[in-house]
Coordinates of C-alpha atoms in Angstrom, one line a residue:
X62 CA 0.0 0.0 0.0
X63 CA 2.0 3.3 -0.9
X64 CA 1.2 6.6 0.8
X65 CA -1.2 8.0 -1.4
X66 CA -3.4 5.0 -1.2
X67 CA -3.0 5.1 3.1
X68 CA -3.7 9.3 3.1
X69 CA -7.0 8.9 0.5
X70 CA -10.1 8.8 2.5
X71 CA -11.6 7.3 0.2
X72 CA -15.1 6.2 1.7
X73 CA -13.9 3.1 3.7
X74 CA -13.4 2.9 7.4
X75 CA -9.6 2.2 7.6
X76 CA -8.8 5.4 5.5
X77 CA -11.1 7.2 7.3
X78 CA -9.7 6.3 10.6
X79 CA -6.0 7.2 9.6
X80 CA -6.6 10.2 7.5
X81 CA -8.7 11.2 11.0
X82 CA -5.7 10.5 13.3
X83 CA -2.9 11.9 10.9
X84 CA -5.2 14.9 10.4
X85 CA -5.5 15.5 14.4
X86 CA -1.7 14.4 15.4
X87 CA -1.0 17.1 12.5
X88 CA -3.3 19.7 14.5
X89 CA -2.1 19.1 17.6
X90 CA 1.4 19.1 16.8
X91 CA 1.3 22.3 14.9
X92 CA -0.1 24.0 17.7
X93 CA 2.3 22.6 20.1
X94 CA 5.7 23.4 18.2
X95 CA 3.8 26.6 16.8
X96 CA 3.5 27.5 20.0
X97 CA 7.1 26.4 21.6
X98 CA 8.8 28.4 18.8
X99 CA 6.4 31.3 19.7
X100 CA 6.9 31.3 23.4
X101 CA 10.8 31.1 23.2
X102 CA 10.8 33.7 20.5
X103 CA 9.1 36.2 22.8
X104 CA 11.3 34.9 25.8
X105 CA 14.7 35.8 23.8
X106 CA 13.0 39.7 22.7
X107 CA 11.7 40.1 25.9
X108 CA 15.3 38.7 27.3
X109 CA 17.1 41.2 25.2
X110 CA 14.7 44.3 25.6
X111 CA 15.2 43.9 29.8
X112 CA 19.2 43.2 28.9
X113 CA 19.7 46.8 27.0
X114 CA 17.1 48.5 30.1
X115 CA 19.3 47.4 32.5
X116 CA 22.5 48.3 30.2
X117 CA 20.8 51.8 29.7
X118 CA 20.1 51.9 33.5
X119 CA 23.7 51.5 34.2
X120 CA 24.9 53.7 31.7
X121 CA 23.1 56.3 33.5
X122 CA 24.6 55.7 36.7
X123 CA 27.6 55.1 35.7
X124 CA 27.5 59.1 33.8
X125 CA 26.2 60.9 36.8
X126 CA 29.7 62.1 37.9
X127 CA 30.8 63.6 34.3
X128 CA 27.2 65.2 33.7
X129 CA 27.6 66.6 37.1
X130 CA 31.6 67.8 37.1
X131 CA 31.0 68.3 32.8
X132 CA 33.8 65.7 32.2
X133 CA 32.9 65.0 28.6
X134 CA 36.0 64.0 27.7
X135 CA 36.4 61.1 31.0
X136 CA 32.7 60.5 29.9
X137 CA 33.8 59.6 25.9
X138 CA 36.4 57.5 26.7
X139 CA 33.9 55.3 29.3
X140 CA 31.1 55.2 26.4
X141 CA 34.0 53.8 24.0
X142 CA 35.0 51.4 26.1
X143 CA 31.5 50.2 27.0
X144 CA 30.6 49.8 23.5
X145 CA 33.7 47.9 22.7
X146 CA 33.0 45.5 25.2
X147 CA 29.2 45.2 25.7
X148 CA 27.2 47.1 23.1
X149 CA 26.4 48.3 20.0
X150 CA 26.4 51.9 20.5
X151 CA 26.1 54.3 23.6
X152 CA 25.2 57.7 24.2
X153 CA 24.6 60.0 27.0
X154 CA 22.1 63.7 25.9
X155 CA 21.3 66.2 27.8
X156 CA 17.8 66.8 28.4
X157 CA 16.9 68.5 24.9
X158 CA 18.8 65.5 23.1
X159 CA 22.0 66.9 22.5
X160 CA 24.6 64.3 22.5
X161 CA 27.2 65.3 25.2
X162 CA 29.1 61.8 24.7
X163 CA 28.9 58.9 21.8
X164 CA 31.1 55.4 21.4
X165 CA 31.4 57.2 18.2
X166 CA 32.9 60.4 19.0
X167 CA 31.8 62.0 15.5
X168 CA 28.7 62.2 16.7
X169 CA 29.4 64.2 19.7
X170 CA 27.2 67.7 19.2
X171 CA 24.6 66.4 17.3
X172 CA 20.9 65.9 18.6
X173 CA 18.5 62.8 18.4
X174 CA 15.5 64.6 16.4
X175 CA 13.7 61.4 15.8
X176 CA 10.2 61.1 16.4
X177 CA 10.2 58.1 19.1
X178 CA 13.5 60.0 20.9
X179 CA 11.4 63.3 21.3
X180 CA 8.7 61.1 22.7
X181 CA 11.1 59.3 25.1
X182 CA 12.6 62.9 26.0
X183 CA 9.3 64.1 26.5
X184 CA 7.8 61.5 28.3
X185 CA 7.4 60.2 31.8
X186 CA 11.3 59.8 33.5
X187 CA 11.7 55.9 33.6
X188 CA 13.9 53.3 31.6
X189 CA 12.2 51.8 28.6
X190 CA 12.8 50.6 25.3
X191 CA 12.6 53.0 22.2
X192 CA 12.7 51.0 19.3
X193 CA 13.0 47.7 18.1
X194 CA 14.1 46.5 14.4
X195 CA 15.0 43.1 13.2
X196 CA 18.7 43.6 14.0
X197 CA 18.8 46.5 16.7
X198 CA 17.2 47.3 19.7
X199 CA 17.6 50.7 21.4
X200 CA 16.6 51.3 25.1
X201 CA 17.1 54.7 27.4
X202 CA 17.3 56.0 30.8
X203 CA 17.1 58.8 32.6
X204 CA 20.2 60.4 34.4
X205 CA 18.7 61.6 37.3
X206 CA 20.0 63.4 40.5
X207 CA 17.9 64.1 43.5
X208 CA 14.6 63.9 41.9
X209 CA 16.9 66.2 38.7
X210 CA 17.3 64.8 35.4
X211 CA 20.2 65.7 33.9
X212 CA 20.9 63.9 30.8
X213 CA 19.3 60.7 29.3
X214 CA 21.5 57.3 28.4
X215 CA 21.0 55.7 25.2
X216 CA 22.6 52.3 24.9
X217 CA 22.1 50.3 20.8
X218 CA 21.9 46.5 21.2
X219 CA 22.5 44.0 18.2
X220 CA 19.9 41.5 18.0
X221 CA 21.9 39.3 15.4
X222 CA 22.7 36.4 17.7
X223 CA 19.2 36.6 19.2
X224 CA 17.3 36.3 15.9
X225 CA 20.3 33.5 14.9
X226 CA 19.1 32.0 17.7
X227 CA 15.3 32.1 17.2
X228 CA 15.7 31.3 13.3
X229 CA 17.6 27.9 14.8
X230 CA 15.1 27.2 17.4
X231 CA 12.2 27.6 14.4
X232 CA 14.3 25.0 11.6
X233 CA 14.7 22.8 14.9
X234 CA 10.7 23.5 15.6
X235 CA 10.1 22.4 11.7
X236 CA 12.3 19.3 11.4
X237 CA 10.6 18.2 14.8
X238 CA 7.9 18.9 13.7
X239 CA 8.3 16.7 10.5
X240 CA 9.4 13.7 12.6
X241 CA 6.6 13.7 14.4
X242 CA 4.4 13.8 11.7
X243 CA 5.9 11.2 9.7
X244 CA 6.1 8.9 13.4
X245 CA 2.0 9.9 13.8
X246 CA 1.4 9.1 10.3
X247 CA 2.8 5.6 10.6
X248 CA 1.5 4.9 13.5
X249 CA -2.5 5.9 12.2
X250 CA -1.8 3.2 9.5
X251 CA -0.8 0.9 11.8
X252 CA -3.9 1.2 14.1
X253 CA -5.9 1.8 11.5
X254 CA -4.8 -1.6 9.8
X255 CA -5.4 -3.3 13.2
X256 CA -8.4 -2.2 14.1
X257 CA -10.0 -2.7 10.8
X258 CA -8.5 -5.5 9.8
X259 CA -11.5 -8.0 10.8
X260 CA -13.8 -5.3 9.5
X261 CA -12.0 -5.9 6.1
X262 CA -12.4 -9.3 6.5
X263 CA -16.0 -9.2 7.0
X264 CA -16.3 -6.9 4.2
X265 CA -14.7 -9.6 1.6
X266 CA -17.1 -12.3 3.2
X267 CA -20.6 -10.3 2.3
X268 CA -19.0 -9.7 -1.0
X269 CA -18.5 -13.6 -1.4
X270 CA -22.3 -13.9 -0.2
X271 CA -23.6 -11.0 -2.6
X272 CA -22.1 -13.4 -5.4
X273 CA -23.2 -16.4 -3.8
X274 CA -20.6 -18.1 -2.8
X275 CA -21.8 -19.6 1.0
X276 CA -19.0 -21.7 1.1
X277 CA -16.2 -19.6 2.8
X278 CA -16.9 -18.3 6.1
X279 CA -14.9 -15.0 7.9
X280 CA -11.8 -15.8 9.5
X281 CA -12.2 -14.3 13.4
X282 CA -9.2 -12.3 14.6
X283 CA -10.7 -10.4 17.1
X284 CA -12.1 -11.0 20.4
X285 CA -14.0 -7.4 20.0
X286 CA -17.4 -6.7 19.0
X287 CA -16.5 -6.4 15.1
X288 CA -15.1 -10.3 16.1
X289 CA -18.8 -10.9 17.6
X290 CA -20.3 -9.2 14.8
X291 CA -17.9 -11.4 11.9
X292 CA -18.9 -14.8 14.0
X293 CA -22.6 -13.8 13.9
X294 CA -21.9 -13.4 10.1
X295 CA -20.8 -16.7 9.9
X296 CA -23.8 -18.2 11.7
X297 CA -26.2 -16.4 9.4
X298 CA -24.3 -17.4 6.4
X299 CA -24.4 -21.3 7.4
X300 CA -28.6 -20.8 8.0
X301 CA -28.6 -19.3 4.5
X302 CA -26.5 -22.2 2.8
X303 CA -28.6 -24.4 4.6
X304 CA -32.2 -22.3 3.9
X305 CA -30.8 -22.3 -0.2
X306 CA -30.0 -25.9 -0.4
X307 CA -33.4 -26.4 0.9
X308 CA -35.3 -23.6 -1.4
X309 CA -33.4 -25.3 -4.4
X310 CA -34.5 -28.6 -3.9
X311 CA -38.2 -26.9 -3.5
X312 CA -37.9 -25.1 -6.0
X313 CA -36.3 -28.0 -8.6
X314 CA -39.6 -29.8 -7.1
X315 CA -41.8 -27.1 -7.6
X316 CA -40.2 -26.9 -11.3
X317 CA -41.0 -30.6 -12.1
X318 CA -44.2 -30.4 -10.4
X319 CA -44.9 -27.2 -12.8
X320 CA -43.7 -28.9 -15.6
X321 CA -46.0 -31.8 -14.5
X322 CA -48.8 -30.0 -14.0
X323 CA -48.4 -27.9 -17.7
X324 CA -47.7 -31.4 -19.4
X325 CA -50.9 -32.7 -17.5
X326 CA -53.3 -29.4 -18.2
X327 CA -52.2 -30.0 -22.1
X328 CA -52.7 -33.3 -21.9
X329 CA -56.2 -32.9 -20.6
X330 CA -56.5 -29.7 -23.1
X331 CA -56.1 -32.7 -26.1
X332 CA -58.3 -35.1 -24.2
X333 CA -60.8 -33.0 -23.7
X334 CA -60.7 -31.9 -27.7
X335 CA -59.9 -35.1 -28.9
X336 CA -63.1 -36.7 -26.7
X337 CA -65.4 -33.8 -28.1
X338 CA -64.6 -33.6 -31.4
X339 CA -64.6 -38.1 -31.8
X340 CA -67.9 -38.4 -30.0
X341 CA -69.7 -36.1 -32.2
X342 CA -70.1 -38.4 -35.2
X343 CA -71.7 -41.2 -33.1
X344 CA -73.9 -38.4 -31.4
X345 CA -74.7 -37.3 -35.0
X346 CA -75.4 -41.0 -36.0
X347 CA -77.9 -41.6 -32.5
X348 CA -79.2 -38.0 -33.4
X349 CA -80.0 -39.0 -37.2
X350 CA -81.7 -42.3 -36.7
X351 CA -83.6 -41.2 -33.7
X352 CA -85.1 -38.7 -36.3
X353 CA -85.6 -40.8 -38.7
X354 CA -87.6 -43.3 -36.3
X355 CA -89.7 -40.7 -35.6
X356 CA -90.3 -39.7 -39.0
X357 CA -91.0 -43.1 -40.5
X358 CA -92.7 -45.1 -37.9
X359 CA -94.2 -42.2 -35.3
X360 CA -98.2 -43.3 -36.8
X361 CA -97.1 -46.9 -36.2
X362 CA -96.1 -46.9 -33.0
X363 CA -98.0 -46.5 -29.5
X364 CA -97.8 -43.1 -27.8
X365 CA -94.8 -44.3 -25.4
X366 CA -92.1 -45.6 -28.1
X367 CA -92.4 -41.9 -29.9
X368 CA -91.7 -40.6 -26.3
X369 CA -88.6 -43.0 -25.9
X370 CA -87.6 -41.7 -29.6
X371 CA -87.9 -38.0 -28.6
X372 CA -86.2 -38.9 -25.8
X373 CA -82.9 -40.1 -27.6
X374 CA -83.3 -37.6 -30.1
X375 CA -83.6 -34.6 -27.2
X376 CA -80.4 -36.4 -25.2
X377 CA -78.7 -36.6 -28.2
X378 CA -79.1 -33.4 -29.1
X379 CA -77.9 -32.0 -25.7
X380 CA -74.8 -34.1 -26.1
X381 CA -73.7 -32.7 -29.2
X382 CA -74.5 -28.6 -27.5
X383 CA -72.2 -30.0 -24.3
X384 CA -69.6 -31.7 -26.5
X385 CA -69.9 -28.5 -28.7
X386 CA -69.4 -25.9 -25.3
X387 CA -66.7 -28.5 -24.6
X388 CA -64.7 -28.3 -27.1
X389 CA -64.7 -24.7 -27.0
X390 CA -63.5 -24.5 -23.6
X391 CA -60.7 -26.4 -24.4
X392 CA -59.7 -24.4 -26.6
X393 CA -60.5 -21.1 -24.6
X394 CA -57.2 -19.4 -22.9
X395 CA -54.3 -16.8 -23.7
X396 CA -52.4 -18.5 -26.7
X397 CA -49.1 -17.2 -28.2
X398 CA -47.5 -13.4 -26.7
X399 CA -50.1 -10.9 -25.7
X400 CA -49.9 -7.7 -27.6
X401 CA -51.9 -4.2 -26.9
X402 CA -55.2 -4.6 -27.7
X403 CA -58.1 -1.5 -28.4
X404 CA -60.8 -2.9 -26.1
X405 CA -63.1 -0.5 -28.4
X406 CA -62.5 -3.0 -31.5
X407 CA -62.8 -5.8 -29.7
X408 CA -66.2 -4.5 -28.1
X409 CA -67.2 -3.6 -31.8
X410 CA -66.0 -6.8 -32.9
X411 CA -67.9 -8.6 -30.1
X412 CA -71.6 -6.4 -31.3
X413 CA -70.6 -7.5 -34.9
X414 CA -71.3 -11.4 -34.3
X415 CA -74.1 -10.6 -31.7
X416 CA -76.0 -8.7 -34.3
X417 CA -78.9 -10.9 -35.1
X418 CA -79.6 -11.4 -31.2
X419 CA -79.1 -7.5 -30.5
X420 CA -81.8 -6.8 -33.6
X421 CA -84.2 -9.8 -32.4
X422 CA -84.6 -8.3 -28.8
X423 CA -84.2 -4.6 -29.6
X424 CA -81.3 -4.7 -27.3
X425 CA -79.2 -1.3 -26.6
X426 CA -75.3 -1.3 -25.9
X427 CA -73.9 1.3 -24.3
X428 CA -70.6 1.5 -24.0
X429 CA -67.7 4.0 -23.1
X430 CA -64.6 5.1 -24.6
X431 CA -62.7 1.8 -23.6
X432 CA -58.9 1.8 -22.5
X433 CA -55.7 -0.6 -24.0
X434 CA -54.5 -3.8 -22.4
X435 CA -52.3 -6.3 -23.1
X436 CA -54.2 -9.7 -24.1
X437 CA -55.1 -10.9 -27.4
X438 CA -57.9 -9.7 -29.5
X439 CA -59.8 -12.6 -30.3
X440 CA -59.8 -13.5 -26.5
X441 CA -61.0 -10.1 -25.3
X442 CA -63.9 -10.2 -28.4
X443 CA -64.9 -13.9 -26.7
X444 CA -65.4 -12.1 -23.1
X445 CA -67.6 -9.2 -24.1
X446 CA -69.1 -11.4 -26.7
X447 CA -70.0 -13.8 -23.7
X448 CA -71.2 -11.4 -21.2
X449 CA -73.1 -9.3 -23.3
X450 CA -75.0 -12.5 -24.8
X451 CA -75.7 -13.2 -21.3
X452 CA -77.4 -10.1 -20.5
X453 CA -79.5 -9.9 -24.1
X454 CA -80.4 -13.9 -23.0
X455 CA -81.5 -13.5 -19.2
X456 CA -83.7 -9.7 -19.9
X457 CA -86.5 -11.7 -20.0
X458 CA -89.6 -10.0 -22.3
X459 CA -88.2 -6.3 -22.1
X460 CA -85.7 -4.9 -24.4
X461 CA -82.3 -5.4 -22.5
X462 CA -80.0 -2.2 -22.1
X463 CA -76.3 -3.2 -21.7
X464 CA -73.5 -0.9 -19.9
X465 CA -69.8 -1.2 -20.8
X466 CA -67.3 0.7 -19.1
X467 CA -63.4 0.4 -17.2
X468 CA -61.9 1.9 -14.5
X469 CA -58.3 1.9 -14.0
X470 CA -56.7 -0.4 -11.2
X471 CA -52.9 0.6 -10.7
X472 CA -51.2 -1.1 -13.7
X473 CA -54.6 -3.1 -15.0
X474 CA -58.3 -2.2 -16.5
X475 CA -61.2 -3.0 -14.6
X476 CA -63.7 -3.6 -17.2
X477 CA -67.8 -3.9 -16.3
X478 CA -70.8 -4.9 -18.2
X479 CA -74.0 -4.2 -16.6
X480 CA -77.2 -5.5 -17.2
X481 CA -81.3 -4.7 -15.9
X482 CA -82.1 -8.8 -16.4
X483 CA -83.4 -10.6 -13.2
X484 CA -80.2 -10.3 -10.9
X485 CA -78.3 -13.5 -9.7
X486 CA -78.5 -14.7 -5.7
X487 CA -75.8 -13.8 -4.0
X488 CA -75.3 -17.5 -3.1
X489 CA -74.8 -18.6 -6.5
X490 CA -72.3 -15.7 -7.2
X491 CA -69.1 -18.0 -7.1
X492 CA -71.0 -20.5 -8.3
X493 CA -71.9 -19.5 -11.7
X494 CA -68.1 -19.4 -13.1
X495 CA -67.7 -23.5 -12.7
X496 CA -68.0 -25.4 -15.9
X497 CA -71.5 -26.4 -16.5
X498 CA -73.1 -24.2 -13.8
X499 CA -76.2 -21.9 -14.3
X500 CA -77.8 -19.7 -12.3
X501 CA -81.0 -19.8 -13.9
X502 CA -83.3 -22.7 -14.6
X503 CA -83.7 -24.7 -17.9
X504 CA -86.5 -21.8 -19.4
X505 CA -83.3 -20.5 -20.7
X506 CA -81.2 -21.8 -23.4
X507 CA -77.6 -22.4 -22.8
X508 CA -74.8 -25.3 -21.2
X509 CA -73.6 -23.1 -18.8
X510 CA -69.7 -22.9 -20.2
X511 CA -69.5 -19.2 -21.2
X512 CA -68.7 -17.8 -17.7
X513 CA -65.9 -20.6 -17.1
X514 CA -64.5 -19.4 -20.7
X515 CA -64.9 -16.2 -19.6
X516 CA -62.8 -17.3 -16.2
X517 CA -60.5 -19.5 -17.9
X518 CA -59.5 -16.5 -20.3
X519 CA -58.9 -13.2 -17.1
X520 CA -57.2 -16.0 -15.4
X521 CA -55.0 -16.3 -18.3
X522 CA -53.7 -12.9 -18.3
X523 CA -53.7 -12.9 -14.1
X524 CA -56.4 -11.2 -14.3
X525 CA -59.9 -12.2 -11.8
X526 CA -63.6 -11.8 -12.4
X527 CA -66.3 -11.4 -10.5
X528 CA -70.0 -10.3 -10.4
X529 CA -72.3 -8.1 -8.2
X530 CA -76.0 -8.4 -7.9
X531 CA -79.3 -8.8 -5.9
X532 CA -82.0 -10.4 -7.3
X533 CA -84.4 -8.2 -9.8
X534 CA -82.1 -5.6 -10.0
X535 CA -79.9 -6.5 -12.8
X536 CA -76.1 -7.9 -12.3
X537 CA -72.6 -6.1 -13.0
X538 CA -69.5 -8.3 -14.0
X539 CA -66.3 -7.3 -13.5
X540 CA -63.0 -8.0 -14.9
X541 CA -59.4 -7.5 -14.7
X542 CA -56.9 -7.3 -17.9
X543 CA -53.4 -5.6 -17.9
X544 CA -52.9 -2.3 -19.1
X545 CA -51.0 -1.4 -22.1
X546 CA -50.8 2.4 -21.6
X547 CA -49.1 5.1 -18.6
X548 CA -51.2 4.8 -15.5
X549 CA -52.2 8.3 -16.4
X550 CA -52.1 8.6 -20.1
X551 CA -56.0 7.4 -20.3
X552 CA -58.6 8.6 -17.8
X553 CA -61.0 6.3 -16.5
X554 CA -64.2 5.7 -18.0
X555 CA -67.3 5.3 -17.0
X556 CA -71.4 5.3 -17.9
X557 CA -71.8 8.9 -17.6
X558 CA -69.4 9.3 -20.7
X559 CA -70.7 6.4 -22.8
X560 CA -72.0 6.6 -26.2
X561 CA -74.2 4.8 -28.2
X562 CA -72.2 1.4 -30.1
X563 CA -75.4 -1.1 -30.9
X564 CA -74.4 -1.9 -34.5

């Protein structure tokens, strides 16, 4: 791992955790040595502005005699001597400024004129320090006899070997400071490596279980709570093997058992066709010569063989209709890939092949702007065909009136077709969509397959049907098909919009 990859923070817990302790060793160490070179930097200028005070204060002692007997001359050679051995420069003034003796007697005569030397002149009578550069540092003091000043001392410092000093103690400041930070840095990848180690670890092991691989557990290496947490991994990951190994084996049986049940269904499906469609020539044959017999011999025989012969002809006769609505069920049921289907044509379709029976009864169809699902057009033509036969069939003497509309059902159509025939019981309402049931008694015509085509059909596209209805007020069916459209590309329709589409 280089140093760029252990400094990155790049969104994972270990570089996290050292970029977080390098970033607050590197804090904390910059304020410390920051503040080291800072305090021992203001100790050395505060050491050297109390040295050249005290120096000034001495010079003024030591010039009271010559101010007082006007020895300038015993006064010059003193300053000379100082500033060879101690100082930079030294001066004594008298109290306008005037220099009365300088280490550098060319000097003598002249006056300090300076702005902060007037203000030390000036200002209260004690020792302080009148300027400060980077190299020089000049300090004065009164010269003062019995409450009488008579001259000032001025003594010039060299700060050299001070700031030599202080630049020293800041390189020595940076290169500490550089060890330490290297050092902290090392050690944050080393605790960060430790302590995230088993996190790692446990990291790699849900990345071997997000690709399925149950096989390899966690290796523990802690005896902390990311060690609980990577054994408590394991467990989990041992259940799961053991719960997939199960749910394959159910679900490799539930395949075969699907497969079995599909093979089974078609099988039936070409039994049921095969059994329909064979029978029907020896129905037509019992059917034929039953007719015949009554034809030919009905004068000849008594009253109860022509009942027996209308009785094979009539059973006949139903045979074929059941064999007929038999075969037709079979057959009934999605086939091929849906594709979007306009309910409206299928609805028109549907009125097209129930147009003798609409004329006949004076029926009326009204019908909404219907939505598009996904089905197939020929089955969605069989349901409304179906249902709305149903309602012309069961109005009874009055001219039916039929209602077609949908309402939307999150990502489906509900379709209704509502009728004012008789009503069904509620207790036959489940009842009705079996194979062969009727809700109504043999005064109407019928083998009672349509609505278990009809059920057969919805169920194919996962769709349900249902009906509501109370006896002598008419029945609504509903059904469910997918939609083919946005949820909110097609408002919903209902009655109050519909429109006249009785061919």
């Amino acid at each position: 791992m280089s140093w760029f990859d252990a400094l990155n923070p790049r969104r994972t817990l270990r570089r996290q955790l050292i970029a977080t302790v390098i970033g607050v060793h590197t804090i904390l160490m910059m304020s410390f040595v920051w503040d080291l070179v800072d305090r021992q930097q203001r100790f050395l200028l505060e050491r050297a502005r109390s040295r050249s005070v005290h120096q000034a204060e001495l010079l003024a002692t030591s010039a009271v005699p010559q101010l007082i007997t006007h020895d300038f001359s015993g006064m010059q050679e003193v300053l000379e001597s100082l500033a060879r051995d101690r100082w930079d420069s030294a001066s004594v003034t008298d109290t306008s400024g005037r220099i009365v003796g300088h280490s550098d007697a060319r000097l003598v005569g002249s006056s300090y004129t300076d702005e902060r030397s007037r203000w030390m002149l000036t200002g209260p009578h004690k020792a302080r320090t009148v300027y400060e550069t980077e190299t020089r540092i000049r300090a004065a003091a009164p010269v003062i006899v019995e409450q009488t000043v008579l001259g000032w001392a001025w003594v010039t410092a060299d700060l050299t070997a001070d700031r030599a000093e202080i630049a020293k103690l800041r390189n020595t400041g940076l290169i500490y400071f550089g060890i330490a930070i290297i050092s902290g840095a090392t050690f944050a990848i080393m605790l960060g490596t430790a302590l995230t180690r088993q996190l790692r670890l446990l990291l790699a092991g849900t990345q071997r279980l997000a690709e399925d691989n149950f096989n390899e557990p966690v290796p523990i290496i802690a005896e902390n709570d990311v060690g609980q947490v990577a054994e408590a991994f394991n467990t989990a990951m041992q259940k799961l093997r053991a719960q997939r190994s199960a749910l394959m084996q159910a679900h490799e049986g539930l395949r075969a058992a699907n497969q079995a049940i599909l093979s089974a269904n078609e099988s039936l499906r070409r039994f049921a066709y095969a059994a329909s469609h064979d029978l029907q020539e020896p129905l037509r044959t019992v059917s034929g010569y039953s007719e015949l017999l009554h034809d030919r011999y009905s004068g000849a025989l008594d009253a109860d063989a022509t009942e027996f012969i209308d009785y094979i002809h009539n059973g006949a006769t139903r045979m074929q209709n059941l064999l007929k609505a038999l075969l037709e069920y079979s057959r009934a049921g999605p086939r091929g890939e849906p594709a979007r289907v306009d309910a409206n044509t299928a609805l028109r379709t549907a009125l097209e092949h129930l147009e003798v029976a609409i004329k006949d009864s004076n029926a009326a169809v009204n019908a909404a702007t219907l939505p598009l699902v996904w089905a197939h057009e020929v089955a969605v033509v069989q349901l409304f065909q179906n249902l709305i036969g149903n309602a012309i069939k069961y109005a009874g003497d009055k001219a039916p009136v039929v209602h077609v509309w949908a309402e939307r059902d999150a990502g489906s159509w509900r379709f209704a077709v509502k009728d004012e025939g008789p009503g069904i019981d509620p207790r036959n309402h489940e009842r009705i969509f079996g194979i062969f049931k009727r809700a109504h008694g043999p005064e109407y015509p019928g083998t009672g397959v349509g609505l278990a085509i009809c059920t057969r059909i919805v169920e194919g596209y996962g769709g349900r049907i249902w009906v509501e209805s109370t006896l002598g007020r008419g029945a609504t069916f509903w059904f469910t098909l997918p939609a083919a459209d946005a949820p909110d590309t097609r408002d919903s329709a209902h009655p109050n919009q519909a429109s006249l589409v009785t061919p």
